[in-house]
PDB file of C-alpha atoms in Angstrom:
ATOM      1  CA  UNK A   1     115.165 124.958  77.774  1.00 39.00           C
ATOM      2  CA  UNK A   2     113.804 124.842  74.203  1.00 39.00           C
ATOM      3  CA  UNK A   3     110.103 125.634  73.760  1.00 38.00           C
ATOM      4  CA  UNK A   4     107.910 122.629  73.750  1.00 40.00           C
ATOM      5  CA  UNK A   5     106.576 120.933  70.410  1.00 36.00           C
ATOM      6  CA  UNK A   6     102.627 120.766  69.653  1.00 39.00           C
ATOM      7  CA  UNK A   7     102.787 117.298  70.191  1.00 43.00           C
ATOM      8  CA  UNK A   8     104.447 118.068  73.794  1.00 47.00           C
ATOM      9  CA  UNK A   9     102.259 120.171  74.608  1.00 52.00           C
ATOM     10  CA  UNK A  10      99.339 117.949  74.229  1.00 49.00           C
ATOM     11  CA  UNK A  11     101.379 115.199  76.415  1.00 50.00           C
ATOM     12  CA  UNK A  12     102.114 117.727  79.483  1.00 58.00           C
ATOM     13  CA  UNK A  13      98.227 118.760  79.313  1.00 62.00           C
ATOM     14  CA  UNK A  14      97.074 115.478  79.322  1.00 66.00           C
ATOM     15  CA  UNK A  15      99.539 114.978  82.373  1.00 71.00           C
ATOM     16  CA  UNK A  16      98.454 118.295  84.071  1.00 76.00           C
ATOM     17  CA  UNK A  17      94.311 117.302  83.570  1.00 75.00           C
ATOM     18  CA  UNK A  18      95.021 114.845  86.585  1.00 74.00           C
ATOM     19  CA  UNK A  19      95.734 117.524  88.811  1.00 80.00           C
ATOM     20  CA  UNK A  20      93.197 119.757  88.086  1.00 78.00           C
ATOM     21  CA  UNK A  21      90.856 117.002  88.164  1.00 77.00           C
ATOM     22  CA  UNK A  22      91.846 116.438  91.194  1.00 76.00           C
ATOM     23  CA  UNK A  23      91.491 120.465  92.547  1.00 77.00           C
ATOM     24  CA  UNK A  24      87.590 120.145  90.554  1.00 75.00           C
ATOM     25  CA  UNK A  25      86.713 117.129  93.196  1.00 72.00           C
ATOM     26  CA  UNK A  26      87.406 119.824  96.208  1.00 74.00           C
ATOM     27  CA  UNK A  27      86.296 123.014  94.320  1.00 75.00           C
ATOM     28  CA  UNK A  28      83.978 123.099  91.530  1.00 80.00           C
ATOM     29  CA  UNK A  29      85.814 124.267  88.725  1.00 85.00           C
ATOM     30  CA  UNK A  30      84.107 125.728  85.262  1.00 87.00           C
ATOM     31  CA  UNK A  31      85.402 125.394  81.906  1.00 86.00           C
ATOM     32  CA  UNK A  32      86.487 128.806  82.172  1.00 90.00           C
ATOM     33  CA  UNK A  33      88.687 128.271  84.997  1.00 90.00           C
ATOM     34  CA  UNK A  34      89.788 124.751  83.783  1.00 86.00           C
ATOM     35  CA  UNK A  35      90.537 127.201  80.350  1.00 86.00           C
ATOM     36  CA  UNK A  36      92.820 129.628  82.033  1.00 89.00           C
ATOM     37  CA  UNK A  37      94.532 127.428  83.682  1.00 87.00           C
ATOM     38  CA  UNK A  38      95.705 125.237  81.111  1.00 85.00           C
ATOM     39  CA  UNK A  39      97.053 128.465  79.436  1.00 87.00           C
ATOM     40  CA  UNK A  40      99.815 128.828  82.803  1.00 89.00           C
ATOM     41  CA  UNK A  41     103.669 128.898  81.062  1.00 90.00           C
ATOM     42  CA  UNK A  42     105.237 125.778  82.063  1.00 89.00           C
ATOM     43  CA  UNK A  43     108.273 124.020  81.827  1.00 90.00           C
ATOM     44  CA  UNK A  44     108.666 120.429  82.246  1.00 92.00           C
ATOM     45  CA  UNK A  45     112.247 119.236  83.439  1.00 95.00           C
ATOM     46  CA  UNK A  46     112.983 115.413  84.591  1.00 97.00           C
ATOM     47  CA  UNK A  47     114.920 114.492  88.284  1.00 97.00           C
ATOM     48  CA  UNK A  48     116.975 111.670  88.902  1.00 97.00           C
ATOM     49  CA  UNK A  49     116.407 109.880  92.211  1.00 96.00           C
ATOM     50  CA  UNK A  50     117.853 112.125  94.778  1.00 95.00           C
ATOM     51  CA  UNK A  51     117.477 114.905  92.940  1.00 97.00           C
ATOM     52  CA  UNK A  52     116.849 118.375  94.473  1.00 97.00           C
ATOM     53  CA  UNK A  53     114.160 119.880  93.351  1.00 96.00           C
ATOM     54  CA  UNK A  54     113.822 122.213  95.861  1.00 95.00           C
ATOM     55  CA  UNK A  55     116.949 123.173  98.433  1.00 94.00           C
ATOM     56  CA  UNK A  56     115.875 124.228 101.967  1.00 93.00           C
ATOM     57  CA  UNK A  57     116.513 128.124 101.845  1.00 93.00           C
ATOM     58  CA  UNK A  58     115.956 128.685  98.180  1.00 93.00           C
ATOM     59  CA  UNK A  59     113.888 131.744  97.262  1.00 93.00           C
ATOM     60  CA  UNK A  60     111.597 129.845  95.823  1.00 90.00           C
ATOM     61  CA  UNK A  61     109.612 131.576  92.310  1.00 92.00           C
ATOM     62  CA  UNK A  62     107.609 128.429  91.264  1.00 94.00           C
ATOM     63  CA  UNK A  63     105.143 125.494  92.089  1.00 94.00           C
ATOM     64  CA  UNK A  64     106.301 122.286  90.406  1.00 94.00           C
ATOM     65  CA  UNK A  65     103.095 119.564  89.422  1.00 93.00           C
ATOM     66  CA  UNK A  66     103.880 116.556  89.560  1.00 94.00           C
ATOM     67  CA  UNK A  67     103.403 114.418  86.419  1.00 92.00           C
ATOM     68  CA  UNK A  68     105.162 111.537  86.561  1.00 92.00           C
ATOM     69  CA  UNK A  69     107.395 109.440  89.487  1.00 94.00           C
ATOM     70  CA  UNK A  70     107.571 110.353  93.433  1.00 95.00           C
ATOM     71  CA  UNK A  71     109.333 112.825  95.343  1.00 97.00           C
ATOM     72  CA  UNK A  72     109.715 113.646  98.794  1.00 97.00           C
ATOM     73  CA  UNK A  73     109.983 116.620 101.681  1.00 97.00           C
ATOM     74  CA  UNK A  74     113.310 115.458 104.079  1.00 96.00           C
ATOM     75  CA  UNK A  75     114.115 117.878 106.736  1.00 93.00           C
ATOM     76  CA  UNK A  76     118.214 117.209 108.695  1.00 87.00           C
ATOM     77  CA  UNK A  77     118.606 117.800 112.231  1.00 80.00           C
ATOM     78  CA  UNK A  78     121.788 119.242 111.340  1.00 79.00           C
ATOM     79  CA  UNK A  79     123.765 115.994 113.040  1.00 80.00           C
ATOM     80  CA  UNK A  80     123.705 114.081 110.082  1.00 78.00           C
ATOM     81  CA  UNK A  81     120.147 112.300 110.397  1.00 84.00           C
ATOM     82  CA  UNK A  82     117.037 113.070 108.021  1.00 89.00           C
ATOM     83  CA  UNK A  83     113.460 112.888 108.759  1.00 95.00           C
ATOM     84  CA  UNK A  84     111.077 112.422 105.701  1.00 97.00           C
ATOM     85  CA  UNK A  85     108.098 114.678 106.151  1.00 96.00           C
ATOM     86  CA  UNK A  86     105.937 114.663 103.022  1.00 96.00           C
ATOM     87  CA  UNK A  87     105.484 112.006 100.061  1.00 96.00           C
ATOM     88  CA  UNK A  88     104.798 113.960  97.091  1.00 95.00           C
ATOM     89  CA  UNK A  89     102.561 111.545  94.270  1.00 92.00           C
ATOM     90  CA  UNK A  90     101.339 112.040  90.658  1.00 89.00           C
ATOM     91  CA  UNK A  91      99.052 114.580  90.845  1.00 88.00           C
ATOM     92  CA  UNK A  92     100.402 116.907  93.768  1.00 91.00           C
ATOM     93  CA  UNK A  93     101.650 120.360  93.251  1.00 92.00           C
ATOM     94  CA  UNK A  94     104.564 120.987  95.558  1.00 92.00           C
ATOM     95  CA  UNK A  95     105.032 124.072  96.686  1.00 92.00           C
ATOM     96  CA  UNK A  96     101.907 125.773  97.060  1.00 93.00           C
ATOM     97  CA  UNK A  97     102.765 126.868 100.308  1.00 93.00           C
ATOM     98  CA  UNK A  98     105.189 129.393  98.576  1.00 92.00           C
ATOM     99  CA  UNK A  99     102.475 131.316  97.636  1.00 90.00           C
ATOM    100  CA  UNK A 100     102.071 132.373 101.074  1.00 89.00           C
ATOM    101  CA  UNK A 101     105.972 131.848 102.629  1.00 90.00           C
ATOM    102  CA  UNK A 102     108.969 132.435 100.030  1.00 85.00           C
ATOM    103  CA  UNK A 103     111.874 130.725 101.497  1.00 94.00           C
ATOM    104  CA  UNK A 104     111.609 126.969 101.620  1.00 94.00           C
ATOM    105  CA  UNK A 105     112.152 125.548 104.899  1.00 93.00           C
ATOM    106  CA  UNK A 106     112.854 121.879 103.786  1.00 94.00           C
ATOM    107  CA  UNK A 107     114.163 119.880 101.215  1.00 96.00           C
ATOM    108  CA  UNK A 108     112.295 118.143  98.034  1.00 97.00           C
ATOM    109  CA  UNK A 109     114.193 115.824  96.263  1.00 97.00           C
ATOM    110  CA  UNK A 110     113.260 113.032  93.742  1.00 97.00           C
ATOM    111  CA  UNK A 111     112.435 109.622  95.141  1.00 96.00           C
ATOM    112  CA  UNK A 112     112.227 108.094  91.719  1.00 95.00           C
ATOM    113  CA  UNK A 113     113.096 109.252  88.220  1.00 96.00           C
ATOM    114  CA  UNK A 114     110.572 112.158  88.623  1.00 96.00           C
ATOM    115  CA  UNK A 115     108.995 114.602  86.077  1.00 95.00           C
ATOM    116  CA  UNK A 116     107.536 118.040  86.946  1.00 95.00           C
ATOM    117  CA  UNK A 117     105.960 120.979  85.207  1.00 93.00           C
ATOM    118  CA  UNK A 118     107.376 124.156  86.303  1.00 94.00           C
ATOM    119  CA  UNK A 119     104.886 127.084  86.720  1.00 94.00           C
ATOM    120  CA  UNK A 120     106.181 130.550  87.476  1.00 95.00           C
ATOM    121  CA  UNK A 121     105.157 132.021  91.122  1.00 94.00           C
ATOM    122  CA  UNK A 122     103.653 134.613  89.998  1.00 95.00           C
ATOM    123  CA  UNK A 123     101.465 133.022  87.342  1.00 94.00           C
ATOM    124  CA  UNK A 124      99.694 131.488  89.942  1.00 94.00           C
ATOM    125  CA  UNK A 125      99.188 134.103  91.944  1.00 95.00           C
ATOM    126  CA  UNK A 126      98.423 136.024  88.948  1.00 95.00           C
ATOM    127  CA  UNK A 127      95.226 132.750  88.174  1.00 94.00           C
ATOM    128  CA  UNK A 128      94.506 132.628  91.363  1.00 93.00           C
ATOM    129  CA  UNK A 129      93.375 136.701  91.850  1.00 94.00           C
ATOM    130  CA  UNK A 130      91.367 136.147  88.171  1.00 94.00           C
ATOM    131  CA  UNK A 131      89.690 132.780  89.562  1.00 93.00           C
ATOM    132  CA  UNK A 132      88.753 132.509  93.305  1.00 93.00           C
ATOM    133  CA  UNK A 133      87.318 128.943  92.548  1.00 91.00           C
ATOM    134  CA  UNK A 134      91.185 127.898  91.526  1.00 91.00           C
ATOM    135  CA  UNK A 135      92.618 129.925  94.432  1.00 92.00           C
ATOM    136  CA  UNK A 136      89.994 128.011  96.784  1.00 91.00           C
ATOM    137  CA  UNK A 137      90.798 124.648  95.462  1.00 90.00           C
ATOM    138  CA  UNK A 138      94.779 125.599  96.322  1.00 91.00           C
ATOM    139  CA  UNK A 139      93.913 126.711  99.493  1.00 91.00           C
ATOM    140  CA  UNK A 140      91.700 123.071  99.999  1.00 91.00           C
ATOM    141  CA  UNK A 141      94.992 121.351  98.783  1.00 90.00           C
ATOM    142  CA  UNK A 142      97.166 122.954 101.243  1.00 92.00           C
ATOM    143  CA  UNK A 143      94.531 122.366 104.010  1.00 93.00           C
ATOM    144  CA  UNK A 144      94.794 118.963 102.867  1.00 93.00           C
ATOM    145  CA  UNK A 145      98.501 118.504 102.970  1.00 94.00           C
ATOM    146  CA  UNK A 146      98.494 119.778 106.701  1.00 95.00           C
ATOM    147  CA  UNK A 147      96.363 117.237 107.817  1.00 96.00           C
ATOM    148  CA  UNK A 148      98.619 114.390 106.618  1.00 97.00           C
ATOM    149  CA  UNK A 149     101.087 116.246 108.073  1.00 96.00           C
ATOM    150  CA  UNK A 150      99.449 115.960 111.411  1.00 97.00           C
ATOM    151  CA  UNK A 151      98.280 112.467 110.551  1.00 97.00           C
ATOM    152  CA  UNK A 152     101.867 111.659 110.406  1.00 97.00           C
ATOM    153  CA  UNK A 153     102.594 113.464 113.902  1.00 96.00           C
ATOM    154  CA  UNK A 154     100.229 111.069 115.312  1.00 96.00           C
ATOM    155  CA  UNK A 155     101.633 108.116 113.859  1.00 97.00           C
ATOM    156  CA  UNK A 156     105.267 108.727 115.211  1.00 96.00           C
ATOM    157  CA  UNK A 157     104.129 110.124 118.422  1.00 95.00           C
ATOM    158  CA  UNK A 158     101.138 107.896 119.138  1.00 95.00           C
ATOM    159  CA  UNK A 159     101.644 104.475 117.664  1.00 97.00           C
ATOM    160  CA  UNK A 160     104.237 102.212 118.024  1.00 97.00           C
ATOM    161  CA  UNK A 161     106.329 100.104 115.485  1.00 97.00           C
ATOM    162  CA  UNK A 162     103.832  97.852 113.921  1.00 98.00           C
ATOM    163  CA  UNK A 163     101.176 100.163 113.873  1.00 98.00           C
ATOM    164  CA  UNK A 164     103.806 103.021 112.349  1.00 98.00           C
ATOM    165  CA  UNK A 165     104.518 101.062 109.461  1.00 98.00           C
ATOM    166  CA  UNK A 166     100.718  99.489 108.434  1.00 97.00           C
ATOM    167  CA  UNK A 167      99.317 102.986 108.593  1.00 97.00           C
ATOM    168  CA  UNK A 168     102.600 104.242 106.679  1.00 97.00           C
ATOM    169  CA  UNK A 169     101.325 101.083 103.920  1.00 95.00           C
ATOM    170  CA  UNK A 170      97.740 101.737 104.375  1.00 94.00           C
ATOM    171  CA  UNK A 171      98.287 105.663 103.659  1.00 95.00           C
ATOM    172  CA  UNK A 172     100.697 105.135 100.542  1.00 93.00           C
ATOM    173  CA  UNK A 173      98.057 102.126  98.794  1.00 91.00           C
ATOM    174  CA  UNK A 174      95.040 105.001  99.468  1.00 91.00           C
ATOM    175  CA  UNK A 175      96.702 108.225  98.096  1.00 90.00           C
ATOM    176  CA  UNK A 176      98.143 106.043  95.214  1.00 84.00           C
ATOM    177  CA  UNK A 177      95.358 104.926  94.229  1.00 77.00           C
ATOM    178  CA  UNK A 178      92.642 107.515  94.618  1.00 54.00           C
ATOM    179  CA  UNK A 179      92.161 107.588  91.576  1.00 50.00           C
ATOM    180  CA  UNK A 180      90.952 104.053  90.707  1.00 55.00           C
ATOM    181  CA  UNK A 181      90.398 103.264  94.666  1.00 52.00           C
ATOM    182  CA  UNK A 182      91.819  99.590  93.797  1.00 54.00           C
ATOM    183  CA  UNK A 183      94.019  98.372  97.088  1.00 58.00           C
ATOM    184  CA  UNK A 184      93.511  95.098  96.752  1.00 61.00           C
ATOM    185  CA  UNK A 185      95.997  94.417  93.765  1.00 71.00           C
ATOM    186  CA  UNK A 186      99.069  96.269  95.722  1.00 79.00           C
ATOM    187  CA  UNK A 187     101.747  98.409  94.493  1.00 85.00           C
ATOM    188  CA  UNK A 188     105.585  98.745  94.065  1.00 87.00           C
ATOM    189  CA  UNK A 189     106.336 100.802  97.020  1.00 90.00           C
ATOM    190  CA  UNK A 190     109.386 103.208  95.807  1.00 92.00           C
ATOM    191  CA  UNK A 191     111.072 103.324  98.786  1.00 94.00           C
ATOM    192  CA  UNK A 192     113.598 101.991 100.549  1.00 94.00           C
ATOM    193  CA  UNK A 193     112.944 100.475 104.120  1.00 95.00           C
ATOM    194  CA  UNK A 194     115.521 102.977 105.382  1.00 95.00           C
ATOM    195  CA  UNK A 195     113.182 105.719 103.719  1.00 96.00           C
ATOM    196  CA  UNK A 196     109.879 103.951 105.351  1.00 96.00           C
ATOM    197  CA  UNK A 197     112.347 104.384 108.385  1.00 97.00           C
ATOM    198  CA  UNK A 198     112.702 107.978 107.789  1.00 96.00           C
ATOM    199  CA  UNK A 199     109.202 108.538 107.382  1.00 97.00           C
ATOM    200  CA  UNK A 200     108.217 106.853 110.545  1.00 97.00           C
ATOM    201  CA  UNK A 201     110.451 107.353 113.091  1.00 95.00           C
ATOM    202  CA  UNK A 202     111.886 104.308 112.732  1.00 97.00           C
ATOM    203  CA  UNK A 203     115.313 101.846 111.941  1.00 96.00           C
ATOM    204  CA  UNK A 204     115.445 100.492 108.978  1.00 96.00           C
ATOM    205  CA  UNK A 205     116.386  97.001 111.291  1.00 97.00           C
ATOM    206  CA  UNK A 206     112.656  97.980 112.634  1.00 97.00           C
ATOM    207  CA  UNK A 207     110.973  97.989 109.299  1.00 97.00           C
ATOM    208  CA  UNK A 208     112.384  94.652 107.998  1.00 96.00           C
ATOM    209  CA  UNK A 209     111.107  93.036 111.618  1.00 97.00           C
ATOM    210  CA  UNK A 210     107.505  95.045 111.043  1.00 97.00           C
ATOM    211  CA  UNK A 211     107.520  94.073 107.378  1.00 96.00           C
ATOM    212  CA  UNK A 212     108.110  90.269 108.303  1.00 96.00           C
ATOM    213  CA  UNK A 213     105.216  90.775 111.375  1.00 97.00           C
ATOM    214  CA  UNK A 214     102.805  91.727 108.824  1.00 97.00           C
ATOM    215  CA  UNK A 215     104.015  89.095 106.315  1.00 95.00           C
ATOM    216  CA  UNK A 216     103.614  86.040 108.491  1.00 96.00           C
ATOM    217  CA  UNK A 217     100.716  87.301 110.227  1.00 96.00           C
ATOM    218  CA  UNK A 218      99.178  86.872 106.639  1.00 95.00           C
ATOM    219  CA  UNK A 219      98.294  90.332 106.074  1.00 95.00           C
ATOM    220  CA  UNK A 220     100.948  91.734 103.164  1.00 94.00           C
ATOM    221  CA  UNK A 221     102.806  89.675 100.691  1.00 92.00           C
ATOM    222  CA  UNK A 222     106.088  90.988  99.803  1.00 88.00           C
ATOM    223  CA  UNK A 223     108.583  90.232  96.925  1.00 84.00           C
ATOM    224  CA  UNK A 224     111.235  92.850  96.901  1.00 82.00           C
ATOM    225  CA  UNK A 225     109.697  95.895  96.799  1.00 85.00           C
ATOM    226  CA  UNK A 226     106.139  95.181  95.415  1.00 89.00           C
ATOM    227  CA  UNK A 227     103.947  94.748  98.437  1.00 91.00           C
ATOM    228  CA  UNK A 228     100.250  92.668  98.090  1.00 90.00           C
ATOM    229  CA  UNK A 229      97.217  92.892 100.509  1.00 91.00           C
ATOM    230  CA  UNK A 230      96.596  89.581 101.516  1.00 90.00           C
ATOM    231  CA  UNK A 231      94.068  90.827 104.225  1.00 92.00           C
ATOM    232  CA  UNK A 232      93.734  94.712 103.702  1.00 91.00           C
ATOM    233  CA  UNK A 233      90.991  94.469 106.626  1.00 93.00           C
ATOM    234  CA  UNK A 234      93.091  93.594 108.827  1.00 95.00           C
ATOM    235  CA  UNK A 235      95.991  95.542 107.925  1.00 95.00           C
ATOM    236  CA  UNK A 236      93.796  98.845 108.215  1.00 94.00           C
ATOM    237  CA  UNK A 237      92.616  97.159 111.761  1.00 96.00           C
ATOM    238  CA  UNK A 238      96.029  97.122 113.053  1.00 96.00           C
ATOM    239  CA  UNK A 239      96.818 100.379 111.463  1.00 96.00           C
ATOM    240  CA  UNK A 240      93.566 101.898 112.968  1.00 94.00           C
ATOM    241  CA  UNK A 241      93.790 103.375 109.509  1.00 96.00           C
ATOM    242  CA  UNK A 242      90.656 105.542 108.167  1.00 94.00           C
ATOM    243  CA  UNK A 243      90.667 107.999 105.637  1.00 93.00           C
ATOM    244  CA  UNK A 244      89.171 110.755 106.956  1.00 94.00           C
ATOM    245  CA  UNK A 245      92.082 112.884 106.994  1.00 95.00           C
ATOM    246  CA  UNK A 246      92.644 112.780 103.757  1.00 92.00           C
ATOM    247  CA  UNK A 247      89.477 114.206 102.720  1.00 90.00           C
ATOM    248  CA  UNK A 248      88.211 113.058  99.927  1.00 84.00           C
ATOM    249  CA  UNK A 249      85.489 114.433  97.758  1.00 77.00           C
ATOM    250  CA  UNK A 250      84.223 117.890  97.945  1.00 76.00           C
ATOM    251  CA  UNK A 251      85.031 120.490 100.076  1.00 77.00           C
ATOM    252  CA  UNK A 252      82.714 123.049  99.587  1.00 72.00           C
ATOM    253  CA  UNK A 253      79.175 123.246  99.187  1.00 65.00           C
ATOM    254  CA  UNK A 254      79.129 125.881  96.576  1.00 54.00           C
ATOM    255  CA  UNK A 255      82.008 127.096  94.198  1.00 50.00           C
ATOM    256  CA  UNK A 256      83.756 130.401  94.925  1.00 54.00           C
ATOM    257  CA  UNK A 257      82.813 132.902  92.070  1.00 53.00           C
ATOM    258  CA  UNK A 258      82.896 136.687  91.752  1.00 50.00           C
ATOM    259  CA  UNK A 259      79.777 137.921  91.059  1.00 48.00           C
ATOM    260  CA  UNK A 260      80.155 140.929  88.089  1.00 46.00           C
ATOM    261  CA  UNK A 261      78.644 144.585  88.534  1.00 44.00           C
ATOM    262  CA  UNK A 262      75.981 144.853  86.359  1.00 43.00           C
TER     263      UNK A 262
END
């Protein structure tokens, strides 16, 4: 891939502030960290929908940010049926967990036209040894990313149809919109009700009957796939929806720093 332009290089930055912004709400992060870490090689490379981006049992040598688009972690039973397991969103690194275990142990493919920067393994590691506040903040994100994974246990263990797909709803509007923290206006859900079905356990027959529950109930408005909170009360009430899990805000009381021989 050709070297990126000035001009792109200013774009992918701009792109890659949201995600350490992001890391500096869990760990405080200095302008010195915030300095080196916007000096990472990167590589930015576009996926199609359906795109691998990462193949269960790759080696894998890099964490890919995402900047723009959604992706998502599928795992096959190996009879011909998928299970969704993670919904990757602007903002998210996948793959940190390769800093820890090498070979990839599910699938993460593109659930929209999706770009990524590319950063090398070992840079990271590499950051991460020079800045413990960066390497905390990772660590925070992964924590993070387990506990949605258990969330998500929960909701296709413990909850049944109705309540599977309003959390599912609740969970997307929330994470998509941390930033602003606007759920009120709704969203165009990317995915298909067959993927809502794969995330939850479900048929995507099932969906369409939940969907329709919630739309004459009067809590969600629907037209295609853009999906409006007509009562998003009562839609986290039947959800039993709170966003603890996701931890928002800081982490850690104070910032993990290295204190220098003098």
């Amino acid at each position: 891939m050709p070297p990126l332009y000035p001009s792109e290089t200013f774009v992918i930055n701009t792109k890659l502030a949201r995600f350490f912004d992001i890391m500096a709400l869990k760990s405080t992060l200095d302008e010195d960290d915030r300095h080196d870490a916007f000096r990472l090689p990167l590589t930015r490379k576009t996926f199609k929908p359906a795109g691998y981006i990462v193949r269960q049992g790759d080696i894998s040598d890099s964490i890919s940010i995402v900047l723009e688009g959604y992706c998502y972690g599928q795992r096959d039973d190996g009879q011909g049926k998928s299970q969704i397991v993670s919904l990757g969103i602007p903002g998210d690194a996948v793959g940190i967990e390769h800093l820890f275990l090498r070979t990839a142990d599910h699938d993460t493919r593109a659930l929209t036209q999706i770009e990524v920067a590319i950063i090398p393994l070992v840079a990271v590691q590499q950051l991460a040894l020079r800045r413990p506040a960066i390497a905390q903040a990772l660590g925070i994100r992964q924590a993070i990313n387990n506990a949605i994974a258990r969330e998500w246990l929960v909701n296709i263990g413990g909850r049944d149809g109705l309540r599977r797909v309003s959390h599912f709803l609740c969970e997307f509007a929330v994470r998509s919109d941390a930033w602003e923290r606007v759920t009120s206006a709704g969203y165009e859900l990317p995915m298909s009700q067959e993927q809502i079905g794969q995330a939850t356990g479900l048929t995507a027959v099932h969906v369409n009957r939940m969907l329709k529950t919630l739309h004459t109930a009067g809590l969600i408005e629907r037209s295609w796939r853009y999906v409006r909170f007509s009562n998003w009360e009562g839609l986290r009430d039947i959800a039993d929806f709170s966003v603890d899990y996701l931890h928002f805000g800081p982490q850690v009381d104070t910032p993990a720093r290295v204190t220098q021989p003098t």
